PDB file of C-alpha atoms in Angstrom:
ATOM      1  CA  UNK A   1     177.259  70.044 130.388  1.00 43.00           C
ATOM      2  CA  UNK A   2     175.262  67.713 127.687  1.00 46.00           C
ATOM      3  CA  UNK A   3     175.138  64.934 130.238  1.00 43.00           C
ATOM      4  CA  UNK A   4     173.377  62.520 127.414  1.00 42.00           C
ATOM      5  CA  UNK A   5     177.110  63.034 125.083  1.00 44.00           C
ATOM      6  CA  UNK A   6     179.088  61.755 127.886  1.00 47.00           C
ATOM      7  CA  UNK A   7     177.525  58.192 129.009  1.00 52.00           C
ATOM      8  CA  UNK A   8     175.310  56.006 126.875  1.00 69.00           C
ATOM      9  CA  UNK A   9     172.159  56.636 128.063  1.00 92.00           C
ATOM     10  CA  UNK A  10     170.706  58.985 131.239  1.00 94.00           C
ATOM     11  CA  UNK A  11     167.208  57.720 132.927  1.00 96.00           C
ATOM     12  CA  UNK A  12     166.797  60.826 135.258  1.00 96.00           C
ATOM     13  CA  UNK A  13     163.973  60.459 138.185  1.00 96.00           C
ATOM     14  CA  UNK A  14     162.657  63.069 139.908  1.00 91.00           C
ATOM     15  CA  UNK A  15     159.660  62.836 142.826  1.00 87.00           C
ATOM     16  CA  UNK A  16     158.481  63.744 146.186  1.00 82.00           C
ATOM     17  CA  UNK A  17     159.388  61.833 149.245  1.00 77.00           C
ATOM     18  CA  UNK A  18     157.463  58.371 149.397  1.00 76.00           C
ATOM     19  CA  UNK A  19     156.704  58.693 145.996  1.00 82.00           C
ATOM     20  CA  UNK A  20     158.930  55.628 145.275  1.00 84.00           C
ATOM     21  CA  UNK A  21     161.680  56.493 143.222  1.00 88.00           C
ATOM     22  CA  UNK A  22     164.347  55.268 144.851  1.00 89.00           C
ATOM     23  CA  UNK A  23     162.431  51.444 144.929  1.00 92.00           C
ATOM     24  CA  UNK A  24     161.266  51.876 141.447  1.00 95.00           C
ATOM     25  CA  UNK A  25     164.435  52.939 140.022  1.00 96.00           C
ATOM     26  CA  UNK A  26     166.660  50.261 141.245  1.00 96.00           C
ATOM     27  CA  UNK A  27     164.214  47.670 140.110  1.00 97.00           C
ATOM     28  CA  UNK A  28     164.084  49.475 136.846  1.00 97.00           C
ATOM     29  CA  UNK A  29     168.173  49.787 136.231  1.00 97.00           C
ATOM     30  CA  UNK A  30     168.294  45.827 137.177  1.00 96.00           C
ATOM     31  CA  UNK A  31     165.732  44.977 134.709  1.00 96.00           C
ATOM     32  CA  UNK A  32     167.399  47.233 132.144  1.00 95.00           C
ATOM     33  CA  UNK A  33     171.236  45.903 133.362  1.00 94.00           C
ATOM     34  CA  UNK A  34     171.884  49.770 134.024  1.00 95.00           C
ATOM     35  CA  UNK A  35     173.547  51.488 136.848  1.00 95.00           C
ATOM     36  CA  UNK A  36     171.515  53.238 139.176  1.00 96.00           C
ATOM     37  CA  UNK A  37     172.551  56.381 141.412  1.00 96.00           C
ATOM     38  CA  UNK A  38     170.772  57.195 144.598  1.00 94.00           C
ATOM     39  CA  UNK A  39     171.754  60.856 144.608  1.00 94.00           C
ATOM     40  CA  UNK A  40     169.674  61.898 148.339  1.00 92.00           C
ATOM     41  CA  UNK A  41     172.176  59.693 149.700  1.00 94.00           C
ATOM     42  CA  UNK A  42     174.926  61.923 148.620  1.00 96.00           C
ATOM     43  CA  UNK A  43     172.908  64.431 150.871  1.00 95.00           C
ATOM     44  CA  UNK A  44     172.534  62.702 153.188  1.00 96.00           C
ATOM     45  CA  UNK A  45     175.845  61.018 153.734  1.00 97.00           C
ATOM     46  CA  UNK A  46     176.950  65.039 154.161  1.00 97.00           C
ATOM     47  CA  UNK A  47     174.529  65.591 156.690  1.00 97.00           C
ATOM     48  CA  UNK A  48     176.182  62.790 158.859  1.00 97.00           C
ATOM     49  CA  UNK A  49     179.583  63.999 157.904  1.00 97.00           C
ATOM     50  CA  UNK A  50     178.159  67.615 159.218  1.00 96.00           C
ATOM     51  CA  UNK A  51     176.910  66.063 162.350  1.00 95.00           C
ATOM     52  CA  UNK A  52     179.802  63.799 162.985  1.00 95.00           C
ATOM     53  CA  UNK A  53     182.165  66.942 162.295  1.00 94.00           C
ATOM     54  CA  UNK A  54     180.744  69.163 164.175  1.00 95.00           C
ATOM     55  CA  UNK A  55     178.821  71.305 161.914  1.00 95.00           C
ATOM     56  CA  UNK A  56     175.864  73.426 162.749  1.00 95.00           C
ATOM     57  CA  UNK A  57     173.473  72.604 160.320  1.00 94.00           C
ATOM     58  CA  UNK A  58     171.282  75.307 160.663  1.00 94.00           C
ATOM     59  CA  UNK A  59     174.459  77.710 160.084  1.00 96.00           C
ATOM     60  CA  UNK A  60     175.239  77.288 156.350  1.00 96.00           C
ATOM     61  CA  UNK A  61     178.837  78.681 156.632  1.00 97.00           C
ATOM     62  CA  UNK A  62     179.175  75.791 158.932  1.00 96.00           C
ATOM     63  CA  UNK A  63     178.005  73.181 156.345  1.00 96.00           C
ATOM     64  CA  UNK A  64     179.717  74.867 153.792  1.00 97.00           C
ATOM     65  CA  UNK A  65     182.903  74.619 156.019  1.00 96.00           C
ATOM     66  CA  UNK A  66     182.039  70.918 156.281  1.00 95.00           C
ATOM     67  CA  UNK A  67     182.903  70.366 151.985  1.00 95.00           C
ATOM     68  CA  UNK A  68     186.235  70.428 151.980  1.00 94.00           C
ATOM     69  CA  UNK A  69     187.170  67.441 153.950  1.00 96.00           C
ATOM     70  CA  UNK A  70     183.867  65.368 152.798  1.00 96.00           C
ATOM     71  CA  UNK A  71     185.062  62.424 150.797  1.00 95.00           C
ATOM     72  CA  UNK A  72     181.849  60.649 149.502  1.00 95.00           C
ATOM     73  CA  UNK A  73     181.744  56.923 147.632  1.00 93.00           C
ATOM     74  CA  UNK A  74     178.973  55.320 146.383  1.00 92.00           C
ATOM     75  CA  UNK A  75     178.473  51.904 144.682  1.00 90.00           C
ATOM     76  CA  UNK A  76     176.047  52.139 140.981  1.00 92.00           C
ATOM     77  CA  UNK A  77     174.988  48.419 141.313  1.00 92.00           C
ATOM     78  CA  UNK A  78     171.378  47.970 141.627  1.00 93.00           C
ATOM     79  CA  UNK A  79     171.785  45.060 143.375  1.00 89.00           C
ATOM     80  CA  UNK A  80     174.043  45.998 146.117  1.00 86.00           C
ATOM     81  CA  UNK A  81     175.903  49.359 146.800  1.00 84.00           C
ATOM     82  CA  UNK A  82     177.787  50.975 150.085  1.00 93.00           C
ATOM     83  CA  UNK A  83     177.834  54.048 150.587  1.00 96.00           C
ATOM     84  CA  UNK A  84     181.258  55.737 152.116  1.00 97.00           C
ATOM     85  CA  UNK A  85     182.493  58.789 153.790  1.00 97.00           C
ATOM     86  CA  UNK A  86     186.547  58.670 153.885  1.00 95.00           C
ATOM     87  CA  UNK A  87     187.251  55.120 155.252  1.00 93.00           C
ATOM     88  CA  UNK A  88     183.618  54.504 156.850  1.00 97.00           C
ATOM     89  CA  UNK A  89     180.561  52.911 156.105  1.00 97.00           C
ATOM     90  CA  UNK A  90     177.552  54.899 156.423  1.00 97.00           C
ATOM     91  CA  UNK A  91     175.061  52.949 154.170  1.00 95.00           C
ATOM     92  CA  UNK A  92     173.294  52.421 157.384  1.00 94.00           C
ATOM     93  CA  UNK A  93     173.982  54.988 159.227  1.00 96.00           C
ATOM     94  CA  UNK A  94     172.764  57.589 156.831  1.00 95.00           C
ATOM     95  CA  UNK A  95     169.007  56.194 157.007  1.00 89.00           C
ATOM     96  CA  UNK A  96     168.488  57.277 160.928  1.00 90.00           C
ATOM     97  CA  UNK A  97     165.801  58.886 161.742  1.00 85.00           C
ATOM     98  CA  UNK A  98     168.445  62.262 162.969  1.00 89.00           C
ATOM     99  CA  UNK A  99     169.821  62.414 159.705  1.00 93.00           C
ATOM    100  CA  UNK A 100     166.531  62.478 158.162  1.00 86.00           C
ATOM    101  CA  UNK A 101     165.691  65.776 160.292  1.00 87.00           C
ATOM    102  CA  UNK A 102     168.133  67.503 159.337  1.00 91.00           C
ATOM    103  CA  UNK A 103     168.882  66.326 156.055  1.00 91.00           C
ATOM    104  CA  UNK A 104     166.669  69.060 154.172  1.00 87.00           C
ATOM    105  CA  UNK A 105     168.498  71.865 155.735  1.00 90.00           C
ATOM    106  CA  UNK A 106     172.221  70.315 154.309  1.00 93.00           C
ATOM    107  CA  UNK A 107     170.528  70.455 151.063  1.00 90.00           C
ATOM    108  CA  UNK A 108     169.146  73.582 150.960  1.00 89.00           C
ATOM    109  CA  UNK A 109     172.281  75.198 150.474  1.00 94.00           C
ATOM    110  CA  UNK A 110     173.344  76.571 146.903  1.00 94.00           C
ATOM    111  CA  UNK A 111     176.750  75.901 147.742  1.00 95.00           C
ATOM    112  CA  UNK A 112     176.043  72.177 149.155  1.00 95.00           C
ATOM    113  CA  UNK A 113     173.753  71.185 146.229  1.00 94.00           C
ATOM    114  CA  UNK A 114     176.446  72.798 143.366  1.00 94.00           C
ATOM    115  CA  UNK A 115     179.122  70.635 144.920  1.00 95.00           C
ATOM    116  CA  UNK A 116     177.298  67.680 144.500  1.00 95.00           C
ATOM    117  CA  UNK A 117     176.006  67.933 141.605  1.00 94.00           C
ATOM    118  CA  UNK A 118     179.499  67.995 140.285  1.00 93.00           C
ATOM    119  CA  UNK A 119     179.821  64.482 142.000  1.00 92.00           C
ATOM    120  CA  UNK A 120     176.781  62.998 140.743  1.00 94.00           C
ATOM    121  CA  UNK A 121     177.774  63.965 137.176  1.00 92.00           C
ATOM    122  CA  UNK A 122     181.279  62.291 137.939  1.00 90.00           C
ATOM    123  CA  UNK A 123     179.179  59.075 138.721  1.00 89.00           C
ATOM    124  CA  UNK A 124     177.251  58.757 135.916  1.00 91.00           C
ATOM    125  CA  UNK A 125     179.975  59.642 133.188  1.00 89.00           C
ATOM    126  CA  UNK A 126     182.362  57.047 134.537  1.00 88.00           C
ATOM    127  CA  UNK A 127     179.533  54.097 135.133  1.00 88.00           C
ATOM    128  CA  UNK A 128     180.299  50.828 133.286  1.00 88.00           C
ATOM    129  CA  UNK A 129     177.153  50.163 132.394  1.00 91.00           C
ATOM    130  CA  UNK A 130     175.480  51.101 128.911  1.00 90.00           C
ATOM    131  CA  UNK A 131     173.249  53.393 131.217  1.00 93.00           C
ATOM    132  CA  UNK A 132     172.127  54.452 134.165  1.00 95.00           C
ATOM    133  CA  UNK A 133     169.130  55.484 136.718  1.00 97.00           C
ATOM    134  CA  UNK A 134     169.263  58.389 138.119  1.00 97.00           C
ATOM    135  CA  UNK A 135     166.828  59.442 141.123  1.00 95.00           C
ATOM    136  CA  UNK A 136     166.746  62.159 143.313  1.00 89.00           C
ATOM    137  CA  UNK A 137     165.313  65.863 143.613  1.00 82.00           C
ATOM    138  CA  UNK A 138     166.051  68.084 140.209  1.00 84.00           C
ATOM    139  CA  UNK A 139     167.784  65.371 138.582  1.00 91.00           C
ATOM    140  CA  UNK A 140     165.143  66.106 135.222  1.00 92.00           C
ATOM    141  CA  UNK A 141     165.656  69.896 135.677  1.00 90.00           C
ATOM    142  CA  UNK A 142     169.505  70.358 137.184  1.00 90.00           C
ATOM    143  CA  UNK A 143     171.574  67.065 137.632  1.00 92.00           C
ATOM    144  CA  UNK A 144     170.711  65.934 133.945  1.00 93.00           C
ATOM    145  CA  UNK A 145     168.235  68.208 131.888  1.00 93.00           C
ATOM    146  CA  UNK A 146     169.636  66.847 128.875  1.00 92.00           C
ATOM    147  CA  UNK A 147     168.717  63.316 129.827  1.00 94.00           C
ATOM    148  CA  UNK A 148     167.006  61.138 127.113  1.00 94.00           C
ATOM    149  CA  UNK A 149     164.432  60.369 129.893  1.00 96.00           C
ATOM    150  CA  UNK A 150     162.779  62.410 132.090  1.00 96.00           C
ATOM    151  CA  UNK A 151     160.529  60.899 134.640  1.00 96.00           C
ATOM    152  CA  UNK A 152     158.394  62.964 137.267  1.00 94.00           C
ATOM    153  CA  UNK A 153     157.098  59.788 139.727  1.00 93.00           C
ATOM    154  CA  UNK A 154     154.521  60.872 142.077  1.00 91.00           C
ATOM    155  CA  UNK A 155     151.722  59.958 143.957  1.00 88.00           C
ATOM    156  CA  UNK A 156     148.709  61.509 146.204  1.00 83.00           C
ATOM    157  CA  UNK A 157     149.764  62.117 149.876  1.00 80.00           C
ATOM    158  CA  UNK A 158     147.374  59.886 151.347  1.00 84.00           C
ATOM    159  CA  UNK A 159     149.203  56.849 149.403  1.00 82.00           C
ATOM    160  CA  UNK A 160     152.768  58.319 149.882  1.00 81.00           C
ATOM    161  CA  UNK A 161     152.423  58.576 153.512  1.00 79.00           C
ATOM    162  CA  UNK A 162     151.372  54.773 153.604  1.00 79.00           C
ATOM    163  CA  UNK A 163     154.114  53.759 151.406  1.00 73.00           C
ATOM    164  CA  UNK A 164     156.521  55.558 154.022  1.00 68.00           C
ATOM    165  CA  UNK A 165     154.606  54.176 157.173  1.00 67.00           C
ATOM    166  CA  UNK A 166     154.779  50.574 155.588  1.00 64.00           C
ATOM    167  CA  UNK A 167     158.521  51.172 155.552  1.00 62.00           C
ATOM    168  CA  UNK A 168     159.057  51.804 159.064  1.00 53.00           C
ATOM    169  CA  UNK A 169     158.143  50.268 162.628  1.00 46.00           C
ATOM    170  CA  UNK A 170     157.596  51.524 165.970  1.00 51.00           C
ATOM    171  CA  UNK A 171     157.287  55.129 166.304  1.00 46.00           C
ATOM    172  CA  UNK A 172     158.626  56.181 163.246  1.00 51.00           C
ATOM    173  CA  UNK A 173     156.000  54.353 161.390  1.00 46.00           C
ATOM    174  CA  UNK A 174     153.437  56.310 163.519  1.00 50.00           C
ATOM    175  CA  UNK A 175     155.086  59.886 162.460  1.00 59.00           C
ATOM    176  CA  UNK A 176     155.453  59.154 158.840  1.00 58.00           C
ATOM    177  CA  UNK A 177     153.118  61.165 157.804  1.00 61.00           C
ATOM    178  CA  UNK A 178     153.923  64.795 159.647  1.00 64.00           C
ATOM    179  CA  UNK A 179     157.592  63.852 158.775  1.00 63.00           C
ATOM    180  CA  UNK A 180     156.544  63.474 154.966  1.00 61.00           C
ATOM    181  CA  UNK A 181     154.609  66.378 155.153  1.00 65.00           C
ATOM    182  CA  UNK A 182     157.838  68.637 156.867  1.00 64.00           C
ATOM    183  CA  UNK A 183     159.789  66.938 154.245  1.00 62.00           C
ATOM    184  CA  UNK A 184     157.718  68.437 151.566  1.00 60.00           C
ATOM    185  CA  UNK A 185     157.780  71.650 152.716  1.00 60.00           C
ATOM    186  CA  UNK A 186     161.479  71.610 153.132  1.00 53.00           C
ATOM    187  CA  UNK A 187     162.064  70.367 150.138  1.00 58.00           C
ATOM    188  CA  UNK A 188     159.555  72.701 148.823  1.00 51.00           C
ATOM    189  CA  UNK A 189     161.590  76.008 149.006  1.00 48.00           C
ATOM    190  CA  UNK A 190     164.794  74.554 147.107  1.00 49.00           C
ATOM    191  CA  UNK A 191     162.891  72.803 144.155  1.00 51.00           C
ATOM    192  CA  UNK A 192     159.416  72.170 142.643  1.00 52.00           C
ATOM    193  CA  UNK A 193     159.391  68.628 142.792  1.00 53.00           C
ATOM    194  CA  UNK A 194     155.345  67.912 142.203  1.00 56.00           C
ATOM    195  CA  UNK A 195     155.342  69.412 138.574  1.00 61.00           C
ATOM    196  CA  UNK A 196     156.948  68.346 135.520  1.00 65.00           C
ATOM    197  CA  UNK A 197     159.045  70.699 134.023  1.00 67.00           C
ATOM    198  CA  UNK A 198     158.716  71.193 129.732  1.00 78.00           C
ATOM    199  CA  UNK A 199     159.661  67.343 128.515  1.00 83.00           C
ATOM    200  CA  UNK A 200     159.439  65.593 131.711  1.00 93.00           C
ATOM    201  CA  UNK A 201     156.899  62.299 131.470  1.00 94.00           C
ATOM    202  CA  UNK A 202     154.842  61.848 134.731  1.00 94.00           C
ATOM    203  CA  UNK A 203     154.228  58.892 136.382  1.00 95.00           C
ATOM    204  CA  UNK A 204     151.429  58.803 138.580  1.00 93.00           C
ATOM    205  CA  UNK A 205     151.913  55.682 140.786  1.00 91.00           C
ATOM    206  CA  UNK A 206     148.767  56.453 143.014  1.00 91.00           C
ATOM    207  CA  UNK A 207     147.053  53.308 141.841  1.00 91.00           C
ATOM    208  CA  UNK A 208     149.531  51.061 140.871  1.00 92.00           C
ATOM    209  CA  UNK A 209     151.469  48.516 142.254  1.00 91.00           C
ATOM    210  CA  UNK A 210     154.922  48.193 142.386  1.00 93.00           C
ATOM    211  CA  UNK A 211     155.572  46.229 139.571  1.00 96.00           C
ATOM    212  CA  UNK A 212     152.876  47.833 137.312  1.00 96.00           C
ATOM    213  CA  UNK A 213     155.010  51.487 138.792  1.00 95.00           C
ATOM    214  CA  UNK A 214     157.866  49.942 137.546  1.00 97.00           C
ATOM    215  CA  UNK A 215     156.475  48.492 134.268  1.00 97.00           C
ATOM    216  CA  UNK A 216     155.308  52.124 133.768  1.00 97.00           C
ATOM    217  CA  UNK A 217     158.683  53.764 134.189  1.00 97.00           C
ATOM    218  CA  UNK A 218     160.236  51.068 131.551  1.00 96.00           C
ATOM    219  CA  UNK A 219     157.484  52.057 128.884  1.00 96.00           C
ATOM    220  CA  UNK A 220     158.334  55.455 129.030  1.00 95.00           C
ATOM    221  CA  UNK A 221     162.168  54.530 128.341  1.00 95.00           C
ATOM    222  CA  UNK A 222     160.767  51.798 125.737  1.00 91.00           C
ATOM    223  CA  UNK A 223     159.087  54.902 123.942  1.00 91.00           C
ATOM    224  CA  UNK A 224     161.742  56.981 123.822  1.00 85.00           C
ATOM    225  CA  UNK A 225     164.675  54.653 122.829  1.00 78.00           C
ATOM    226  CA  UNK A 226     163.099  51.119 121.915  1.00 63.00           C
ATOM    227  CA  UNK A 227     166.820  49.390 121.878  1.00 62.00           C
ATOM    228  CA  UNK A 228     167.119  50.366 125.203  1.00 55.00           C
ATOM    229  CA  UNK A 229     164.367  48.268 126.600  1.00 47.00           C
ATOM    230  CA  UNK A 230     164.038  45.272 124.781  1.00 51.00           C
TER     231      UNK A 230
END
C-alpha cells in the first residue's frame, strides 16, 4: 500500500521508549496544523482489552482470540484526543503502570501487530487534515515506508531514562530506568528501533531541548517538502 498516494502528506516517527516521540510529535503536527496518531496506544488499548477480557497475555492464541471483539477509537487532534475501546474510555486507563508490563508481549504478536497496522493505515487515509504525524515502533519501516518523511528520534539511555523518570512520581519514577531498559529488550526482538533503516533521517535529541527536538523534526520535513512547513 503507497501510503503517501492516499493522504496528503505522511510524517512517520519511529524511536525507542523515552526517546520522545510521542511529545515531539504532537507538538510538531500542532505547529504544522496536521493530525497526529499515537499508534502504541492502539497497543496498548488491546492489552487492556486482553486483560479486561480475560486473555492470557503470555498465551498468544489467547490475545489473538482477544481481536475479534476489540473495537478501538482514537481521536487525530494534537490538541486533545480519547482513546476508546467499544463504549469506554481508556485514555487513562491505558497509561497504568500493569498495562505497561505487559504491553510488549500484546505486541509481539505477528498476528496482533498485522491487525493493527490495518487500523492505523485506516486512520491516516481518512484524517482531515492536509497531513499527519505518525509515531510509534516501525512506522518508517512497516506502518508507512513510503512516507515522505522518515524520522528515527533517539537519544542515549542515560538521558532517556531521565526523560521517563521526570514523567513519573513515586515509585514508578524510581523504576524508570530497569522498566526502560525491559522495554527495550522487549521491544528489541519484534523490531530494530535504534537504527535507521535506508532513507530514514535521525534525530538525535540527546542534547537538545524540547523545543530545539522539535525544531529539529520540522527542519527535516522543511527539507523535504518546503510548502509543508512554512
Amino acid at each position: 500500500m503507497n501510503v503517501s498516494s492516499v493522504i496528503p502528506f505522511v510524517v512517520a516517527v519511529d524511536g525507542p521508549a523515552g526517546s520522545g516521540k510521542s511529545s515531539v510529535s504532537k507538538e510538531v503536527a500542532r505547529r504544522l496544523g496536521f493530525g497526529f496518531l499515537d499508534t502504541g496506544a492502539a497497543y496498548r488499548a488491546l492489552a487492556w482489552h486482553a486483560m479486561a477480557s480475560g486473555a492470557d497475555t503470555d498465551d498468544a492464541a489467547s490475545v489473538i482470540s482477544s481481536l475479534s471483539s476489540f473495537v478501538y477509537r482514537i481521536g487525530t487532534d494534537p490538541g486533545g484526543y480519547a482513546v476508546h475501546v467499544g463504549g469506554v474510555d481508556v485514555t487513562g486507563a491505558i497509561r497504568d503502570p500493569a498495562i505497561s508490563a505487559v504491553v510488549s508481549r500484546v505486541a509481539r504478536v505477528p498476528e496482533v501487530r498485522a491487525h493493527l497496522i490495518e487500523l492505523f493505515r485506516a486512520s491516516m487515509a481518512t484524517t482531515p487534515k492536509p497531513g499527519i504525524v505518525v509515531e510509534g515502533r516501525d512506522i518508517t519501516t512497516v506502518v508507512a515506508p513510503d512516507a515522505p518523511v522518515r524520522i528515527l528520534l533517539t537519544a542515549s539511555e542515560a538521558v532517556r531514562i531521565a526523560r521517563r523518570s521526570a514523567e513519573l512520581v513515586g515509585p514508578s519514577a524510581d523504576t524508570a530506568g530497569e522498566q526502560l531498559r525491559r522495554r527495550d529488550q522487549a521491544d528489541s526482538k519484534v523490531v530494530d528501533f535504534m537504527t535507521a533503516a535506508e532513507g530514514v533521517t535521525t534525530v538525535d535529541s540527546t542534547d537538545l531541548d524540547f523545543d530545539q527536538t522539535v525544531e529539529a523534526v520540522i527542519g527535516v520535513i522543511r527539507t523535504a517538502q518546503p510548502q509543508m512547513a512554512e
